[in-house]
Amino acid sequence: MTATGTHISQVELGNGLRVVCLADPSAPSIAVAVTYGVGHRDEQPGLEGCAHLFEHLMFEGSPKFAPGRHFTLLQERGGIVSAYTGLDYTQYYQLVPPEALALTLELEADRMAGIRLTAEAVRRQVKIISAEVRGKIAGRPYGGFSWQYAPQVLFRKWANTHQGFTDNRALADLAREQANAFFERHYGPDNAVLTVAGNVEAARVGDLAEHCFGRIAARGRPPRPDLDESWADGPAVLDVPDALAPYPAVAPVWRVPDRRVDRAAHLRFQVLAALLSNGHGALLRRHLAGAQVRAQLGVGGDPLETVDPSVFAVNIVLGEWTEASALAVLWDVLENIAEHGPDDEARSAGIALSAAHFEKIDSTLNLARMAGWLALHGEDVEDVHAVGEVYRTTTSEDLAQVATTLLHQPRRLVRVVVEGR
Amino acid sequence: MNQEHVVSSPVPGTNLVVVRRREGGRTTVTAEVRRTPLVAVNLAIPLGAAISAESVRDVYAGCLKRGPAGTTPMSWQERLRRCGATMRVRVRDTSVLVTLVALAEYSADLAKLIGGLCAAPGLSDDAVGTAVHADRTRGRLRGAAPAVEGRRLVRALLTGLQDDGPVDDLAERLRTAHRELAWGDTRLAVVGAGAEAVAADVLAALPVAASRQRHAAVPVRMGSAGVHRVPGSPTEAQITCGGLVPHRHESGYAAAEIAVTLLGGFHQSRLFTRLRQELGLSYGPTTTIEHGHRGSWFTLSLHTPAETSDSAMSTIEQTFAELAHETLPAQVVAAAGSYVGGTLRSSLATITGLASALGALLPEPGPEFIARHLRALALATPDDVRSVGATIFAPDRLVKVIGHGVERPTRRRPS
């Protein structure tokens, strides 16, 4: 039993599917997430965007359910359905009323068993993804800044540096054999985690999981590509043109320690991010008045999503500042933290961040999603709660160490260049 | 006269108990939820007409974010952090919404912080100048996003709410307006661990003033002919459409929400099917309904490649026309109603979501609206939806905006 009243239990089915239940009788609904060990980093050259394409194709029908039925069956029962592809995972998640749990698991199991891979469905989803990527990147100012570009200046291996969230029209001609091979390789039960959170008992989840998923044969967990990167030397800069941006922007980016080697050392970068940019009085925001500042750990919305190698970035939309003057301020702030530490601010930033983490996992859906990432990455699922404690106990000396780490890395920048200037 | 009213399980299927109190003009709701060691406070500060201009409200909100008089933003932030608190400030047409989420163990300190902020926000010339500067940057960034600008224009065309441009003597005007705020109309929602005690502490710390300002009803505009064009990306077009819908207290509201959802918003929505699944012109049309004292309105948003914006708009106009006249199958209407109910329930499943939802329902239609609305959604018939569709999707009541082009967007902000 955890601090939030959630009881966590785990079991592995005979076919290798890992099942995690986070039971909380006070929750009004149930969240179900199926997290597969395939993300942008698992793609092959020429097939950039394939992981994201399969996220879409998984809604194009399965042996028992027609295309789109996954959405309609759950939505007409008051459910919410979505999916997301990250660097290291693809996750399908839904929030449903308790009476729709069995149906949800049946739907997920059926498409894990097989999907309807037609040429028409592939072409349709490639076109939809084209609209999605164009809208999210080209259709908005600072689209993709800096998460989309940071790996390109920090890493060297193709698996880490290519863009998976991309408008790759060539995928429309994906051969049926290639598509089948991708599905067979990555979408087996032994390469997946099922998490169920909310108003449900662990025994029922275990029974339903066995009933729905137990019949699916293991396909072997595929090895991940070689993601190891040396800590490269020398500066690097990537310029990104932007037709909508009213101001130029710059983001110094750094590599961070592996969370699976030293969880606390990794998560403390998130405390530094909060110290620098969370709230109007944040350290860097008050020194860069008029600029927009956002520091963040990881590629995506949450630090726990990404495994090593991962990224720390300080995104600065410059406003009236010049790049040189804004960066000078940042280096001064980091040097000051490295030398003197932020004193009481470290403790209060950690307290605020731990509260923000509690707020995040107050959502049953977030809880199921986070547990899915952790279990998939081989980390302790109890960490969904323990990360708050790491934030809370971060000291001034810890943050001085984090700042020192950043100052000793070579300077890598992603810049948004205002087109036409 | 003080009144207390217990609303049992406003969300069917849960054991949530909401207590509503009316004390003078103030309305408070509390819900005890102990799932996390947090408490969420949603405070609606009623604005007088003097700061109801959008640009001025933005600056007032910006000053609140920077903390009370006599403190720096740094020290204010530090005090919030020590309570494990995060603060968000949003503007509505007649109020500024302050939402704080904090560790419950620091709730007494939190109440004092809220009281101090509301009694004397930093409104010195310097503080206002800083807020204006930040707002100008934020406004320009916001204006650069075609989706945001489209929604603002739709709202302005439908309600008359728009940026009034430079304002003279802004700091003095804000100080005067703050002194005249109708604190007696404060609306407070507290959800989380120890909610009752926190609400009592916050109320005790707030300024006391009679309710003395009311916003006169302003006639709304009923749509606008043609398609408005605003700057945007050279390669991507942002389409935003909107129209007025019945208010929440009106009988047709549930049917209107279903009709808007059937337009775009879930997998069976007509525009989702056509523009995404059949034509591949857009990733996904989305719809929302917003509420203000000048009415309620829906907004439809989507983006599409620039070269297909005209055909996408034709499809949208055709769909408006169909939904204004067609009687849809009962099964489709029921599915949309169930989906809307499900999204409402899920929005109430976190303490911050519940606090925001309850706060937005004060003083009227009140927390009872939730259960009433869920019933109305379940009971809405195809005839109800067609009837309301004929009104809200009538061509002369709609506004349409396309954001596209290379001209760099600019926005006027207060001086």
mmCIF file with all atom_site columns, N, CA and C in Angstrom, chain B residues 349-405:
data_model
loop_
_atom_site.group_PDB
_atom_site.id
_atom_site.type_symbol
_atom_site.label_atom_id
_atom_site.label_alt_id
_atom_site.label_comp_id
_atom_site.label_asym_id
_atom_site.label_entity_id
_atom_site.label_seq_id
_atom_site.pdbx_PDB_ins_code
_atom_site.Cartn_x
_atom_site.Cartn_y
_atom_site.Cartn_z
_atom_site.occupancy
_atom_site.B_iso_or_equiv
_atom_site.pdbx_formal_charge
_atom_site.auth_seq_id
_atom_site.auth_comp_id
_atom_site.auth_asym_id
_atom_site.auth_atom_id
_atom_site.pdbx_PDB_model_num
ATOM 1   N N  . ALA B 1 349 ? -12.456 13.409 -12.065 1.00 0.00 ? 349 ALA B N  1
ATOM 2   C CA . ALA B 1 349 ? -11.802 12.305 -11.363 1.00 0.00 ? 349 ALA B CA 1
ATOM 3   C C  . ALA B 1 349 ? -10.521 12.708 -10.658 1.00 0.00 ? 349 ALA B C  1
ATOM 4   N N  . THR B 1 350 ? -10.055 13.942 -10.868 1.00 0.00 ? 350 THR B N  1
ATOM 5   C CA . THR B 1 350 ? -8.878  14.411 -10.128 1.00 0.00 ? 350 THR B CA 1
ATOM 6   C C  . THR B 1 350 ? -9.305  15.579 -9.241  1.00 0.00 ? 350 THR B C  1
ATOM 7   N N  . ILE B 1 351 ? -8.544  15.844 -8.208  1.00 0.00 ? 351 ILE B N  1
ATOM 8   C CA . ILE B 1 351 ? -8.977  16.920 -7.301  1.00 0.00 ? 351 ILE B CA 1
ATOM 9   C C  . ILE B 1 351 ? -8.908  18.283 -7.985  1.00 0.00 ? 351 ILE B C  1
ATOM 10  N N  . THR B 1 352 ? -7.939  18.473 -8.871  1.00 0.00 ? 352 THR B N  1
ATOM 11  C CA . THR B 1 352 ? -7.861  19.759 -9.565  1.00 0.00 ? 352 THR B CA 1
ATOM 12  C C  . THR B 1 352 ? -9.001  19.894 -10.567 1.00 0.00 ? 352 THR B C  1
ATOM 13  N N  . GLY B 1 353 ? -9.317  18.805 -11.264 1.00 0.00 ? 353 GLY B N  1
ATOM 14  C CA . GLY B 1 353 ? -10.424 18.847 -12.214 1.00 0.00 ? 353 GLY B CA 1
ATOM 15  C C  . GLY B 1 353 ? -11.738 19.099 -11.506 1.00 0.00 ? 353 GLY B C  1
ATOM 16  N N  . LEU B 1 354 ? -11.919 18.430 -10.369 1.00 0.00 ? 354 LEU B N  1
ATOM 17  C CA . LEU B 1 354 ? -13.162 18.595 -9.619  1.00 0.00 ? 354 LEU B CA 1
ATOM 18  C C  . LEU B 1 354 ? -13.283 20.015 -9.069  1.00 0.00 ? 354 LEU B C  1
ATOM 19  N N  . ALA B 1 355 ? -12.182 20.548 -8.545  1.00 0.00 ? 355 ALA B N  1
ATOM 20  C CA . ALA B 1 355 ? -12.220 21.913 -8.016  1.00 0.00 ? 355 ALA B CA 1
ATOM 21  C C  . ALA B 1 355 ? -12.548 22.912 -9.125  1.00 0.00 ? 355 ALA B C  1
ATOM 22  N N  . SER B 1 356 ? -11.944 22.730 -10.287 1.00 0.00 ? 356 SER B N  1
ATOM 23  C CA . SER B 1 356 ? -12.214 23.646 -11.402 1.00 0.00 ? 356 SER B CA 1
ATOM 24  C C  . SER B 1 356 ? -13.664 23.541 -11.852 1.00 0.00 ? 356 SER B C  1
ATOM 25  N N  . ALA B 1 357 ? -14.146 22.295 -11.963 1.00 0.00 ? 357 ALA B N  1
ATOM 26  C CA . ALA B 1 357 ? -15.521 22.098 -12.433 1.00 0.00 ? 357 ALA B CA 1
ATOM 27  C C  . ALA B 1 357 ? -16.520 22.679 -11.438 1.00 0.00 ? 357 ALA B C  1
ATOM 28  N N  . LEU B 1 358 ? -16.309 22.407 -10.160 1.00 0.00 ? 358 LEU B N  1
ATOM 29  C CA . LEU B 1 358 ? -17.243 22.918 -9.148  1.00 0.00 ? 358 LEU B CA 1
ATOM 30  C C  . LEU B 1 358 ? -17.190 24.444 -9.100  1.00 0.00 ? 358 LEU B C  1
ATOM 31  N N  . GLY B 1 359 ? -15.981 24.994 -9.178  1.00 0.00 ? 359 GLY B N  1
ATOM 32  C CA . GLY B 1 359 ? -15.847 26.453 -9.157  1.00 0.00 ? 359 GLY B CA 1
ATOM 33  C C  . GLY B 1 359 ? -16.559 27.094 -10.327 1.00 0.00 ? 359 GLY B C  1
ATOM 34  N N  . ALA B 1 360 ? -16.486 26.452 -11.491 1.00 0.00 ? 360 ALA B N  1
ATOM 35  C CA . ALA B 1 360 ? -17.110 27.023 -12.686 1.00 0.00 ? 360 ALA B CA 1
ATOM 36  C C  . ALA B 1 360 ? -18.636 26.961 -12.623 1.00 0.00 ? 360 ALA B C  1
ATOM 37  N N  . LEU B 1 361 ? -19.154 26.144 -11.723 1.00 0.00 ? 361 LEU B N  1
ATOM 38  C CA . LEU B 1 361 ? -20.615 26.001 -11.628 1.00 0.00 ? 361 LEU B CA 1
ATOM 39  C C  . LEU B 1 361 ? -21.219 26.914 -10.565 1.00 0.00 ? 361 LEU B C  1
ATOM 40  N N  . LEU B 1 362 ? -20.389 27.775 -9.988  1.00 0.00 ? 362 LEU B N  1
ATOM 41  C CA . LEU B 1 362 ? -20.882 28.658 -8.922  1.00 0.00 ? 362 LEU B CA 1
ATOM 42  C C  . LEU B 1 362 ? -21.124 30.073 -9.444  1.00 0.00 ? 362 LEU B C  1
ATOM 43  N N  . PRO B 1 363 ? -22.045 30.827 -8.900  1.00 0.00 ? 363 PRO B N  1
ATOM 44  C CA . PRO B 1 363 ? -23.036 30.374 -7.927  1.00 0.00 ? 363 PRO B CA 1
ATOM 45  C C  . PRO B 1 363 ? -24.136 29.538 -8.583  1.00 0.00 ? 363 PRO B C  1
ATOM 46  N N  . GLU B 1 364 ? -24.352 29.740 -9.839  1.00 0.00 ? 364 GLU B N  1
ATOM 47  C CA . GLU B 1 364 ? -25.339 28.953 -10.564 1.00 0.00 ? 364 GLU B CA 1
ATOM 48  C C  . GLU B 1 364 ? -24.681 28.344 -11.791 1.00 0.00 ? 364 GLU B C  1
ATOM 49  N N  . PRO B 1 365 ? -25.074 27.201 -12.225 1.00 0.00 ? 365 PRO B N  1
ATOM 50  C CA . PRO B 1 365 ? -26.215 26.374 -11.791 1.00 0.00 ? 365 PRO B CA 1
ATOM 51  C C  . PRO B 1 365 ? -25.915 25.494 -10.576 1.00 0.00 ? 365 PRO B C  1
ATOM 52  N N  . GLY B 1 366 ? -24.724 25.554 -10.000 1.00 0.00 ? 366 GLY B N  1
ATOM 53  C CA . GLY B 1 366 ? -24.431 24.809 -8.782  1.00 0.00 ? 366 GLY B CA 1
ATOM 54  C C  . GLY B 1 366 ? -23.991 23.381 -9.059  1.00 0.00 ? 366 GLY B C  1
ATOM 55  N N  . PRO B 1 367 ? -23.446 22.704 -8.028  1.00 0.00 ? 367 PRO B N  1
ATOM 56  C CA . PRO B 1 367 ? -22.933 21.340 -8.208  1.00 0.00 ? 367 PRO B CA 1
ATOM 57  C C  . PRO B 1 367 ? -23.985 20.337 -8.657  1.00 0.00 ? 367 PRO B C  1
ATOM 58  N N  . GLU B 1 368 ? -25.271 20.631 -8.332  1.00 0.00 ? 368 GLU B N  1
ATOM 59  C CA . GLU B 1 368 ? -26.332 19.701 -8.742  1.00 0.00 ? 368 GLU B CA 1
ATOM 60  C C  . GLU B 1 368 ? -26.412 19.576 -10.254 1.00 0.00 ? 368 GLU B C  1
ATOM 61  N N  . PHE B 1 369 ? -25.856 20.578 -10.949 1.00 0.00 ? 369 PHE B N  1
ATOM 62  C CA . PHE B 1 369 ? -25.903 20.565 -12.406 1.00 0.00 ? 369 PHE B CA 1
ATOM 63  C C  . PHE B 1 369 ? -25.285 19.294 -12.974 1.00 0.00 ? 369 PHE B C  1
ATOM 64  N N  . ILE B 1 370 ? -24.259 18.774 -12.300 1.00 0.00 ? 370 ILE B N  1
ATOM 65  C CA . ILE B 1 370 ? -23.516 17.642 -12.872 1.00 0.00 ? 370 ILE B CA 1
ATOM 66  C C  . ILE B 1 370 ? -24.434 16.437 -13.061 1.00 0.00 ? 370 ILE B C  1
ATOM 67  N N  . ALA B 1 371 ? -25.096 16.044 -11.995 1.00 0.00 ? 371 ALA B N  1
ATOM 68  C CA . ALA B 1 371 ? -25.990 14.877 -12.099 1.00 0.00 ? 371 ALA B CA 1
ATOM 69  C C  . ALA B 1 371 ? -27.158 15.176 -13.035 1.00 0.00 ? 371 ALA B C  1
ATOM 70  N N  . ARG B 1 372 ? -27.664 16.402 -12.940 1.00 0.00 ? 372 ARG B N  1
ATOM 71  C CA . ARG B 1 372 ? -28.804 16.793 -13.803 1.00 0.00 ? 372 ARG B CA 1
ATOM 72  C C  . ARG B 1 372 ? -28.386 16.731 -15.280 1.00 0.00 ? 372 ARG B C  1
ATOM 73  N N  . HIS B 1 373 ? -27.185 17.215 -15.536 1.00 0.00 ? 373 HIS B N  1
ATOM 74  C CA . HIS B 1 373 ? -26.716 17.253 -16.927 1.00 0.00 ? 373 HIS B CA 1
ATOM 75  C C  . HIS B 1 373 ? -26.447 15.841 -17.453 1.00 0.00 ? 373 HIS B C  1
ATOM 76  N N  . LEU B 1 374 ? -25.883 14.986 -16.605 1.00 0.00 ? 374 LEU B N  1
ATOM 77  C CA . LEU B 1 374 ? -25.646 13.601 -17.040 1.00 0.00 ? 374 LEU B CA 1
ATOM 78  C C  . LEU B 1 374 ? -26.969 12.918 -17.391 1.00 0.00 ? 374 LEU B C  1
ATOM 79  N N  . ARG B 1 375 ? -28.015 13.203 -16.605 1.00 0.00 ? 375 ARG B N  1
ATOM 80  C CA . ARG B 1 375 ? -29.340 12.638 -16.925 1.00 0.00 ? 375 ARG B CA 1
ATOM 81  C C  . ARG B 1 375 ? -29.855 13.205 -18.247 1.00 0.00 ? 375 ARG B C  1
ATOM 82  N N  . ALA B 1 376 ? -29.697 14.524 -18.420 1.00 0.00 ? 376 ALA B N  1
ATOM 83  C CA . ALA B 1 376 ? -30.198 15.169 -19.642 1.00 0.00 ? 376 ALA B CA 1
ATOM 84  C C  . ALA B 1 376 ? -29.487 14.630 -20.878 1.00 0.00 ? 376 ALA B C  1
ATOM 85  N N  . LEU B 1 377 ? -28.192 14.356 -20.742 1.00 0.00 ? 377 LEU B N  1
ATOM 86  C CA . LEU B 1 377 ? -27.446 13.801 -21.878 1.00 0.00 ? 377 LEU B CA 1
ATOM 87  C C  . LEU B 1 377 ? -27.990 12.420 -22.246 1.00 0.00 ? 377 LEU B C  1
ATOM 88  N N  . ALA B 1 378 ? -28.322 11.639 -21.211 1.00 0.00 ? 378 ALA B N  1
ATOM 89  C CA . ALA B 1 378 ? -28.823 10.282 -21.461 1.00 0.00 ? 378 ALA B CA 1
ATOM 90  C C  . ALA B 1 378 ? -30.227 10.304 -22.074 1.00 0.00 ? 378 ALA B C  1
ATOM 91  N N  . LEU B 1 379 ? -30.980 11.357 -21.787 1.00 0.00 ? 379 LEU B N  1
ATOM 92  C CA . LEU B 1 379 ? -32.373 11.408 -22.234 1.00 0.00 ? 379 LEU B CA 1
ATOM 93  C C  . LEU B 1 379 ? -32.562 12.162 -23.550 1.00 0.00 ? 379 LEU B C  1
ATOM 94  N N  . ALA B 1 380 ? -31.533 12.824 -24.043 1.00 0.00 ? 380 ALA B N  1
ATOM 95  C CA . ALA B 1 380 ? -31.690 13.638 -25.259 1.00 0.00 ? 380 ALA B CA 1
ATOM 96  C C  . ALA B 1 380 ? -32.088 12.760 -26.444 1.00 0.00 ? 380 ALA B C  1
ATOM 97  N N  . THR B 1 381 ? -33.020 13.227 -27.237 1.00 0.00 ? 381 THR B N  1
ATOM 98  C CA . THR B 1 381 ? -33.526 12.447 -28.374 1.00 0.00 ? 381 THR B CA 1
ATOM 99  C C  . THR B 1 381 ? -33.000 13.022 -29.689 1.00 0.00 ? 381 THR B C  1
ATOM 100 N N  . PRO B 1 382 ? -33.095 12.248 -30.761 1.00 0.00 ? 382 PRO B N  1
ATOM 101 C CA . PRO B 1 382 ? -32.712 12.784 -32.077 1.00 0.00 ? 382 PRO B CA 1
ATOM 102 C C  . PRO B 1 382 ? -33.478 14.063 -32.434 1.00 0.00 ? 382 PRO B C  1
ATOM 103 N N  . ASP B 1 383 ? -34.750 14.132 -32.053 1.00 0.00 ? 383 ASP B N  1
ATOM 104 C CA . ASP B 1 383 ? -35.512 15.359 -32.350 1.00 0.00 ? 383 ASP B CA 1
ATOM 105 C C  . ASP B 1 383 ? -34.957 16.550 -31.588 1.00 0.00 ? 383 ASP B C  1
ATOM 106 N N  . ASP B 1 384 ? -34.565 16.315 -30.324 1.00 0.00 ? 384 ASP B N  1
ATOM 107 C CA . ASP B 1 384 ? -33.962 17.415 -29.542 1.00 0.00 ? 384 ASP B CA 1
ATOM 108 C C  . ASP B 1 384 ? -32.707 17.938 -30.236 1.00 0.00 ? 384 ASP B C  1
ATOM 109 N N  . VAL B 1 385 ? -31.885 16.995 -30.711 1.00 0.00 ? 385 VAL B N  1
ATOM 110 C CA . VAL B 1 385 ? -30.611 17.378 -31.319 1.00 0.00 ? 385 VAL B CA 1
ATOM 111 C C  . VAL B 1 385 ? -30.849 18.089 -32.650 1.00 0.00 ? 385 VAL B C  1
ATOM 112 N N  . ARG B 1 386 ? -31.789 17.586 -33.443 1.00 0.00 ? 386 ARG B N  1
ATOM 113 C CA . ARG B 1 386 ? -32.081 18.254 -34.719 1.00 0.00 ? 386 ARG B CA 1
ATOM 114 C C  . ARG B 1 386 ? -32.638 19.655 -34.475 1.00 0.00 ? 386 ARG B C  1
ATOM 115 N N  . SER B 1 387 ? -33.513 19.758 -33.497 1.00 0.00 ? 387 SER B N  1
ATOM 116 C CA . SER B 1 387 ? -34.136 21.046 -33.205 1.00 0.00 ? 387 SER B CA 1
ATOM 117 C C  . SER B 1 387 ? -33.086 22.086 -32.803 1.00 0.00 ? 387 SER B C  1
ATOM 118 N N  . VAL B 1 388 ? -32.192 21.700 -31.914 1.00 0.00 ? 388 VAL B N  1
ATOM 119 C CA . VAL B 1 388 ? -31.175 22.660 -31.476 1.00 0.00 ? 388 VAL B CA 1
ATOM 120 C C  . VAL B 1 388 ? -30.156 22.882 -32.594 1.00 0.00 ? 388 VAL B C  1
ATOM 121 N N  . GLY B 1 389 ? -29.891 21.847 -33.394 1.00 0.00 ? 389 GLY B N  1
ATOM 122 C CA . GLY B 1 389 ? -28.955 21.979 -34.509 1.00 0.00 ? 389 GLY B CA 1
ATOM 123 C C  . GLY B 1 389 ? -29.446 22.992 -35.524 1.00 0.00 ? 389 GLY B C  1
ATOM 124 N N  . ALA B 1 390 ? -30.768 23.013 -35.741 1.00 0.00 ? 390 ALA B N  1
ATOM 125 C CA . ALA B 1 390 ? -31.328 23.957 -36.708 1.00 0.00 ? 390 ALA B CA 1
ATOM 126 C C  . ALA B 1 390 ? -31.030 25.391 -36.295 1.00 0.00 ? 390 ALA B C  1
ATOM 127 N N  . THR B 1 391 ? -30.917 25.615 -35.009 1.00 0.00 ? 391 THR B N  1
ATOM 128 C CA . THR B 1 391 ? -30.639 26.974 -34.529 1.00 0.00 ? 391 THR B CA 1
ATOM 129 C C  . THR B 1 391 ? -29.145 27.260 -34.504 1.00 0.00 ? 391 THR B C  1
ATOM 130 N N  . ILE B 1 392 ? -28.379 26.383 -33.859 1.00 0.00 ? 392 ILE B N  1
ATOM 131 C CA . ILE B 1 392 ? -26.968 26.736 -33.631 1.00 0.00 ? 392 ILE B CA 1
ATOM 132 C C  . ILE B 1 392 ? -26.120 26.596 -34.892 1.00 0.00 ? 392 ILE B C  1
ATOM 133 N N  . PHE B 1 393 ? -26.574 25.794 -35.862 1.00 0.00 ? 393 PHE B N  1
ATOM 134 C CA . PHE B 1 393 ? -25.789 25.646 -37.088 1.00 0.00 ? 393 PHE B CA 1
ATOM 135 C C  . PHE B 1 393 ? -26.384 26.439 -38.256 1.00 0.00 ? 393 PHE B C  1
ATOM 136 N N  . ALA B 1 394 ? -27.329 27.316 -37.960 1.00 0.00 ? 394 ALA B N  1
ATOM 137 C CA . ALA B 1 394 ? -27.886 28.150 -39.031 1.00 0.00 ? 394 ALA B CA 1
ATOM 138 C C  . ALA B 1 394 ? -26.788 29.063 -39.584 1.00 0.00 ? 394 ALA B C  1
ATOM 139 N N  . PRO B 1 395 ? -26.711 29.207 -40.904 1.00 0.00 ? 395 PRO B N  1
ATOM 140 C CA . PRO B 1 395 ? -25.585 29.941 -41.510 1.00 0.00 ? 395 PRO B CA 1
ATOM 141 C C  . PRO B 1 395 ? -25.402 31.355 -40.962 1.00 0.00 ? 395 PRO B C  1
ATOM 142 N N  . ASP B 1 396 ? -26.513 32.041 -40.665 1.00 0.00 ? 396 ASP B N  1
ATOM 143 C CA . ASP B 1 396 ? -26.367 33.433 -40.226 1.00 0.00 ? 396 ASP B CA 1
ATOM 144 C C  . ASP B 1 396 ? -25.928 33.554 -38.762 1.00 0.00 ? 396 ASP B C  1
ATOM 145 N N  . ARG B 1 397 ? -25.748 32.420 -38.082 1.00 0.00 ? 397 ARG B N  1
ATOM 146 C CA . ARG B 1 397 ? -25.290 32.459 -36.680 1.00 0.00 ? 397 ARG B CA 1
ATOM 147 C C  . ARG B 1 397 ? -23.854 31.969 -36.531 1.00 0.00 ? 397 ARG B C  1
ATOM 148 N N  . LEU B 1 398 ? -23.209 31.645 -37.625 1.00 0.00 ? 398 LEU B N  1
ATOM 149 C CA . LEU B 1 398 ? -21.870 31.050 -37.540 1.00 0.00 ? 398 LEU B CA 1
ATOM 150 C C  . LEU B 1 398 ? -20.793 32.056 -37.919 1.00 0.00 ? 398 LEU B C  1
ATOM 151 N N  . VAL B 1 399 ? -19.633 31.917 -37.322 1.00 0.00 ? 399 VAL B N  1
ATOM 152 C CA . VAL B 1 399 ? -18.464 32.673 -37.761 1.00 0.00 ? 399 VAL B CA 1
ATOM 153 C C  . VAL B 1 399 ? -17.381 31.673 -38.176 1.00 0.00 ? 399 VAL B C  1
ATOM 154 N N  . LYS B 1 400 ? -16.607 32.065 -39.190 1.00 0.00 ? 400 LYS B N  1
ATOM 155 C CA . LYS B 1 400 ? -15.591 31.160 -39.741 1.00 0.00 ? 400 LYS B CA 1
ATOM 156 C C  . LYS B 1 400 ? -14.291 31.927 -39.948 1.00 0.00 ? 400 LYS B C  1
ATOM 157 N N  . VAL B 1 401 ? -13.201 31.349 -39.508 1.00 0.00 ? 401 VAL B N  1
ATOM 158 C CA . VAL B 1 401 ? -11.892 32.014 -39.586 1.00 0.00 ? 401 VAL B CA 1
ATOM 159 C C  . VAL B 1 401 ? -10.881 31.043 -40.182 1.00 0.00 ? 401 VAL B C  1
ATOM 160 N N  . ILE B 1 402 ? -10.089 31.533 -41.132 1.00 0.00 ? 402 ILE B N  1
ATOM 161 C CA . ILE B 1 402 ? -8.970  30.725 -41.637 1.00 0.00 ? 402 ILE B CA 1
ATOM 162 C C  . ILE B 1 402 ? -7.674  31.469 -41.335 1.00 0.00 ? 402 ILE B C  1
ATOM 163 N N  . GLY B 1 403 ? -6.774  30.812 -40.638 1.00 0.00 ? 403 GLY B N  1
ATOM 164 C CA . GLY B 1 403 ? -5.443  31.372 -40.370 1.00 0.00 ? 403 GLY B CA 1
ATOM 165 C C  . GLY B 1 403 ? -4.453  30.768 -41.338 1.00 0.00 ? 403 GLY B C  1
ATOM 166 N N  . HIS B 1 404 ? -3.914  31.604 -42.197 1.00 0.00 ? 404 HIS B N  1
ATOM 167 C CA . HIS B 1 404 ? -2.994  31.093 -43.224 1.00 0.00 ? 404 HIS B CA 1
ATOM 168 C C  . HIS B 1 404 ? -2.315  32.279 -43.896 1.00 0.00 ? 404 HIS B C  1
ATOM 169 N N  . GLY B 1 405 ? -1.040  32.169 -44.180 1.00 0.00 ? 405 GLY B N  1
ATOM 170 C CA . GLY B 1 405 ? -0.353  33.233 -44.906 1.00 0.00 ? 405 GLY B CA 1
ATOM 171 C C  . GLY B 1 405 ? 0.960   33.585 -44.245 1.00 0.00 ? 405 GLY B C  1
#
